Coordinates of C-alpha atoms in Angstrom, one line a residue:
X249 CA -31.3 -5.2 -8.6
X250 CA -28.8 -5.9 -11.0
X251 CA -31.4 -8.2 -13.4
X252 CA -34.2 -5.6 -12.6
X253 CA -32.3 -2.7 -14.0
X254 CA -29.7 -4.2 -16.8
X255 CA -29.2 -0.8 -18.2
X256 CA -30.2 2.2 -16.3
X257 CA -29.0 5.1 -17.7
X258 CA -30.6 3.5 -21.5
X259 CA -33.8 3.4 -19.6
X260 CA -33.2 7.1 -18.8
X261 CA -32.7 8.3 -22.4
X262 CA -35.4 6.4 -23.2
X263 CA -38.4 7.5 -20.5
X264 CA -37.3 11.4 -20.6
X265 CA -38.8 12.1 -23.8
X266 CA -42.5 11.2 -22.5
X267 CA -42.5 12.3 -18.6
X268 CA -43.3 15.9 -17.7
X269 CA -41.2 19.0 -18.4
X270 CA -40.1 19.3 -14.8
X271 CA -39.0 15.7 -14.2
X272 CA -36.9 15.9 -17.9
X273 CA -34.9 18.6 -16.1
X274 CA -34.2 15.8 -13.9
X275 CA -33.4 13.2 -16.3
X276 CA -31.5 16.0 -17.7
X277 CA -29.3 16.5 -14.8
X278 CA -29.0 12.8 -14.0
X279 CA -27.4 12.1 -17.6
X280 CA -25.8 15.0 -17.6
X281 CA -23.0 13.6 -15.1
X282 CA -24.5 10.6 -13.3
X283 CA -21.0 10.3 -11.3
X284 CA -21.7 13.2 -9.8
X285 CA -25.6 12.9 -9.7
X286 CA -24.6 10.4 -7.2
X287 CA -22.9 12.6 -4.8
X288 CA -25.1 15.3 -5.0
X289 CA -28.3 15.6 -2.2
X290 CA -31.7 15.3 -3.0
X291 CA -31.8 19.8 -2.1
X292 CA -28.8 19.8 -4.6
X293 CA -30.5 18.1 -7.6
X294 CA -33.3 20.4 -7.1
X295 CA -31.3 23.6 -7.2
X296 CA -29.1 22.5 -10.3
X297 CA -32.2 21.0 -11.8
X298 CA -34.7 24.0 -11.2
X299 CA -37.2 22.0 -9.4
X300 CA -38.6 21.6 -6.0
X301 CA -37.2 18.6 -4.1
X302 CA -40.6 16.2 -4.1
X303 CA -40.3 16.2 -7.8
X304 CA -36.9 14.5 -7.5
X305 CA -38.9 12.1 -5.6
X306 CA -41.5 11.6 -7.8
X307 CA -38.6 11.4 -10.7
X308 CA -37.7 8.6 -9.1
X309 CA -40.8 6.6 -8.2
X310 CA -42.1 6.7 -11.8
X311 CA -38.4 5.3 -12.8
X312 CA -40.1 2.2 -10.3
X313 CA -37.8 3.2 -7.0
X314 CA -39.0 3.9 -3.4
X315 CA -36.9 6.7 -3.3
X316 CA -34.4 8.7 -4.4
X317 CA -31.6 6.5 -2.4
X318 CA -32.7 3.1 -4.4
X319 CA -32.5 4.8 -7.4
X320 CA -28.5 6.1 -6.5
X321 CA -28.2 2.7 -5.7
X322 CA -28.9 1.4 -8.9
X323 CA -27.6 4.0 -10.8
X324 CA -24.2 3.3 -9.1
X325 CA -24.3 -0.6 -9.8
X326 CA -25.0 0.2 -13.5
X327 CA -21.8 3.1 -14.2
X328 CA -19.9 0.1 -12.0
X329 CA -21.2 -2.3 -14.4
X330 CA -20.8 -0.2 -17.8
X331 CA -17.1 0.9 -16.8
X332 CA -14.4 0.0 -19.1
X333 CA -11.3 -1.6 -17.7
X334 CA -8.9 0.0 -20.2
X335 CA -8.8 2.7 -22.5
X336 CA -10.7 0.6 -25.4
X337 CA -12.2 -2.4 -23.5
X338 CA -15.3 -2.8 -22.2
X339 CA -16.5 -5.6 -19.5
X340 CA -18.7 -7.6 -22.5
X341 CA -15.7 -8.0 -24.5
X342 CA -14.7 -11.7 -25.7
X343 CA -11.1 -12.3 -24.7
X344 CA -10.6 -12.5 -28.7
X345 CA -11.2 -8.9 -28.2
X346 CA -9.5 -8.2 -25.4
X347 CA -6.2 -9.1 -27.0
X348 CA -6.9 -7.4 -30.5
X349 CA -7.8 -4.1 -28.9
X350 CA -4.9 -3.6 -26.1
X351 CA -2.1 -5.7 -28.3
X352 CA -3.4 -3.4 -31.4
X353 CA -3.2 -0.1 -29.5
X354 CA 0.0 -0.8 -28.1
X355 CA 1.1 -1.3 -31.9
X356 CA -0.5 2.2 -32.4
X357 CA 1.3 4.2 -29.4
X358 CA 4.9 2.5 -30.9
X359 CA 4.4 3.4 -34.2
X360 CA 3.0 6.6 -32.6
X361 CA 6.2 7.1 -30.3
X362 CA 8.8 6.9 -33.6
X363 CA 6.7 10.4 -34.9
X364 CA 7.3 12.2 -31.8
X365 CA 11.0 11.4 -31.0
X366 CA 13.2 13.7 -32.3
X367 CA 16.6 11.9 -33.1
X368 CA 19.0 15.5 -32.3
X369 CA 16.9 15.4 -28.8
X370 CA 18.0 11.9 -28.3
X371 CA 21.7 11.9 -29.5
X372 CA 21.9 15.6 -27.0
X373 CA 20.8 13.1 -24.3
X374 CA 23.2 10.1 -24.7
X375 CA 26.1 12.5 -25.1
X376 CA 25.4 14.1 -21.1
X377 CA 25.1 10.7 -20.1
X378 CA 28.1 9.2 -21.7
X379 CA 30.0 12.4 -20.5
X380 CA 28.7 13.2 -17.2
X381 CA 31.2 12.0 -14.2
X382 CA 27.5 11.0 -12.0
X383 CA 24.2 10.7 -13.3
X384 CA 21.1 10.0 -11.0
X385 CA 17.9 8.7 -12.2
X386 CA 14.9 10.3 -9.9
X387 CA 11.6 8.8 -9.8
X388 CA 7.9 9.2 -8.3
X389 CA 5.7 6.5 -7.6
X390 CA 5.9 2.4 -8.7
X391 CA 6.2 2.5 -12.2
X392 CA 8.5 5.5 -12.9
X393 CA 10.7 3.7 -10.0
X394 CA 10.8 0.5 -11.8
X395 CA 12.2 2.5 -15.1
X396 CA 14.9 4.6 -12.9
X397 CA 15.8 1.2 -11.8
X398 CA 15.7 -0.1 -14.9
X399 CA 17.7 2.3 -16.7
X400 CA 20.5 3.0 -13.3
X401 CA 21.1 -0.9 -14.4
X402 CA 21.9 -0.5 -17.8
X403 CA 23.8 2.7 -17.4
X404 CA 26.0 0.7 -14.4
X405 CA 26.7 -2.0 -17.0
X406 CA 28.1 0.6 -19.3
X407 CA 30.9 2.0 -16.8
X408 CA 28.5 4.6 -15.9
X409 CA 28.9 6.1 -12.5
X410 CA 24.8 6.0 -11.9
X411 CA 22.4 5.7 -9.2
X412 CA 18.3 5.5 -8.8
X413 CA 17.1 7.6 -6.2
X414 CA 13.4 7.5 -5.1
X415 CA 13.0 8.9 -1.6
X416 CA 12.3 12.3 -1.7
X417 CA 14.8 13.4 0.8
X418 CA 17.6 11.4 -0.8
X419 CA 16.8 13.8 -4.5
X420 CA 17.1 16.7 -2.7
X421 CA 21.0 15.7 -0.9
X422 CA 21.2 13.9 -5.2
X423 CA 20.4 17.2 -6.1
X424 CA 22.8 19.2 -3.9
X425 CA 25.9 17.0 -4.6
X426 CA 25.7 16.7 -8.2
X427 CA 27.3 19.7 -9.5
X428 CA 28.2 21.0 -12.9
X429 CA 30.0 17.5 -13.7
X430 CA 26.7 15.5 -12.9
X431 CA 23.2 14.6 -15.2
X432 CA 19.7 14.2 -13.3
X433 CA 17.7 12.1 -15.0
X434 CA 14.3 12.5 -14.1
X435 CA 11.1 10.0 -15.5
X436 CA 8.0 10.9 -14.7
X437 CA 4.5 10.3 -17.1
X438 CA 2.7 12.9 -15.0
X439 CA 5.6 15.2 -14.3
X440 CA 4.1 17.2 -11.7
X441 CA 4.8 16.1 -8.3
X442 CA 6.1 18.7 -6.0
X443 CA 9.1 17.0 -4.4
X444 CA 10.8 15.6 -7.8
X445 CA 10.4 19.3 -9.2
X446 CA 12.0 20.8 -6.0
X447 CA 15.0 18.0 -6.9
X448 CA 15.2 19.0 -10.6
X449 CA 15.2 23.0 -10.0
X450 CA 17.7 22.8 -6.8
X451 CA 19.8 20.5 -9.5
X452 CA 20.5 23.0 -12.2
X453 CA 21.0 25.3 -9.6
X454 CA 24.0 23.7 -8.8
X455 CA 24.4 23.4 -12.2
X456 CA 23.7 19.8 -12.9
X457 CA 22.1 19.2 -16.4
X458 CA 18.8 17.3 -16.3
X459 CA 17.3 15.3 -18.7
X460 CA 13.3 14.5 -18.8
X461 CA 11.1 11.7 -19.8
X462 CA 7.8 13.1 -19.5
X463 CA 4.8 14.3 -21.5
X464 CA 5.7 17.5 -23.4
X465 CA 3.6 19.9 -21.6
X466 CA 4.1 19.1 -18.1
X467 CA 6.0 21.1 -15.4
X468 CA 8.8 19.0 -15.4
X469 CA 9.2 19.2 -19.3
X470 CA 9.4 23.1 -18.5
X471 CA 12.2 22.6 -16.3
X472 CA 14.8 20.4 -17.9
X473 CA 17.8 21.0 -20.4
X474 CA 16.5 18.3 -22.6
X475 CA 13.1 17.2 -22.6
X476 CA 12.3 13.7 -24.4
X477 CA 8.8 13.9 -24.6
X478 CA 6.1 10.8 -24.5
X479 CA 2.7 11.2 -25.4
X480 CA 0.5 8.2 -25.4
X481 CA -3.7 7.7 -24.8
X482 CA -4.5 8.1 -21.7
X483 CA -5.5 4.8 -19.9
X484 CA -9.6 5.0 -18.6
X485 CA -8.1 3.2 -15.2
X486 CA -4.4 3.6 -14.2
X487 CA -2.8 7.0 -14.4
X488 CA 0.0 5.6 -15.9
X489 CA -1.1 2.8 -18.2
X490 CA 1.0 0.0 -20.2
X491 CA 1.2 2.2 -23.1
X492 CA 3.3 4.4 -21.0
X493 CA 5.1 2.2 -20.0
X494 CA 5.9 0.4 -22.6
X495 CA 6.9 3.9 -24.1
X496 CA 9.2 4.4 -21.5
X497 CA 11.1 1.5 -21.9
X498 CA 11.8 1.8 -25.1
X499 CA 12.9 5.5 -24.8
X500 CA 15.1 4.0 -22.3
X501 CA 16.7 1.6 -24.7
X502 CA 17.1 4.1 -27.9
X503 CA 19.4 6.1 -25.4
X504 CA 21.8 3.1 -24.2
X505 CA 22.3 2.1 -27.4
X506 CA 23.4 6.0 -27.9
X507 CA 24.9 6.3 -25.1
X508 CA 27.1 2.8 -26.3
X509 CA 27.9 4.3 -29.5
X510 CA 28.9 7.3 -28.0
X511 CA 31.2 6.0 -25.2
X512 CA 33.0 3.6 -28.6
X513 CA 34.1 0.1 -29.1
X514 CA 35.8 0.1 -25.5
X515 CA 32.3 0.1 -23.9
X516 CA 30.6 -2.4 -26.3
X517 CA 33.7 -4.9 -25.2
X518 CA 33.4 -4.3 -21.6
X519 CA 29.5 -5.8 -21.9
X520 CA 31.1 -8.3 -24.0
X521 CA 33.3 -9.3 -20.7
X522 CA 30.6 -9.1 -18.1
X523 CA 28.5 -12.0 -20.0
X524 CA 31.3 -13.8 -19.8
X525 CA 32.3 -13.5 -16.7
X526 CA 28.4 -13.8 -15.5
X527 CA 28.1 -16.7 -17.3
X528 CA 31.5 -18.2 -16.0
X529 CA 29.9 -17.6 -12.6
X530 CA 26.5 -19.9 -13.5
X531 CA 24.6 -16.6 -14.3
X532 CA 22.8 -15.5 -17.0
X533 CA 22.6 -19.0 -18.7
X534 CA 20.5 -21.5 -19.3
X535 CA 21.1 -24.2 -16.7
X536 CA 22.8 -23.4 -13.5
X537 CA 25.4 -26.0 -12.6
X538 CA 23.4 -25.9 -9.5
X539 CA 20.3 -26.8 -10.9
X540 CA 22.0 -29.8 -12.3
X541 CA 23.4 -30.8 -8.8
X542 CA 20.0 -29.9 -7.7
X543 CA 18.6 -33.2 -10.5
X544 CA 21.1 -35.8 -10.0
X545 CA 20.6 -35.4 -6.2
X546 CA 16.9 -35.8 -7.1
X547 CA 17.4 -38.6 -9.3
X548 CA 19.6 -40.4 -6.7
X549 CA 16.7 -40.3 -3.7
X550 CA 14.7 -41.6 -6.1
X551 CA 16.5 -44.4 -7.2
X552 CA 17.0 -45.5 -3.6

């Protein structure tokens, strides 16, 4: 069916003009919104496309279908097929493509990302953070995990009393504990998920400050002391796409290099000291002694 109909909806915009008035409103409706053309019944076209239900059949038999349920099928194979897999790709793209477009609009939501970032937002930020006695980093779903994660690590290797909490029971006790002395840091691209809002507003309650990374209008932004806002395109298949994420990170980075010039040389000497002493311990360098016990034992079977 695939070969048969390479381009359905093309053929649709292309046989409406000529077929009669009734089965145009048809067409009409079918282009319209074929996704939900497809979940609608043959009674329901009718009724949104003012006709009597045989002329959907017969809309369909002159497209060349049996019926009205080979002609979904098709339909659905061809929006399947015609999909794009990101926001500016589509599936007959050469990979030369491929890497232009989503390398290229990365390098448009960064330059992008540098208009909407205020600097006196971002300095406000580091300066809770480098004060606060506990700071905990809440986060819903994979990706804003990974960046509360990512960001607990950094703040940890700083001297920073920090912690990521995802479970949604665990920001609510966070929440409750934290106190005028404490920072919630809350990152969330779609800032609207129930339990992480219940978190933030029981937080200042107890009169913890909270600091967002979300987009500027959502109902988290609405809720915190210090919003550092992240609009990028949305992505035509994740909710959260590599844009966003890629935004994220680097929000994340801007503030511990605040947050280091805030907390002074001490803090920039103390990550001095934990290379070394990671690196004295075979970590965070380029060959393990391990790894070299690991070759000459290697070497030595072989030999024998």
């Amino acid at each position: 069916m695939t070969e048969r109909y390479p381009s359905l909806l093309q053929r649709l915009q292309t046989l409406a003009p000529g077929l009669p008035r009734a089965q145009q409103q048809v067409m009409a409706v079918w282009l319209q919104d074929p996704e939900r053309a497809l979940t609608m019944s043959v009674d329901a076209l009718a009724l949104q496309a003012g006709v009597s239900m045989p002329t959907i059949m017969r809309t369909a038999r002159q497209l060349g279908f049996e019926g009205v349920r080979e002609f979904k099928l098709a339909l659905a194979q061809d929006l399947a097929r015609h999909a794009p897999v990101h926001r500016s790709v589509t599936m007959s793209d050469s990979t030369t493509d491929i890497v232009q477009k989503i390398l290229g609009g990365a390098a448009a939501s960064i330059t992008a990302l540098q208009q909407q970032l205020d600097p006196v937002i971002l300095e406000k930020a580091a300066q809770l953070l480098a004060s606060a006695q506990r700071i905990d980093c809440y986060s819903v779903g994979a990706t804003s995990a990974f960046m509360a994660s990512d960001l607990q690590g950094r703040l940890f290797r700083l001297g920073r009393h920090a912690h990521a909490v995802h479970d949604a029971h665990q920001q609510l006790i966070s929440a409750a504990t934290l106190g005028p002395s404490g920072v919630a840091v809350a990152i969330s691209h779609v800032g609207r998920m129930p339990f992480m809002l219940e978190a933030v507003g029981f937080a200042r309650s107890q009169g913890a400050k909270v600091i967002a990374i979300t987009q500027p209008d959502t109902a988290l932004a609405q809720m915190a002391d210090v919003v550092i806002g992240v609009s990028v395109p949305p992505d035509a298949v994740m909710r959260v796409g590599t844009e966003a994420y890629i935004a994220h990170l680097l929000v994340i980075e801007l503030l511990m290099v605040l947050v280091l010039q805030a907390l002074g040389p001490d803090a920039a000497r103390h990550l001095a000291q934990f290379k070394s002493v990671l690196q004295a311990h075979g970590q965070d360098v380029d060959q393990h002694p391990t790894v070299d016990w690991a070759w000459s034992t290697v070497e030595k079977d072989t030999q024998t």
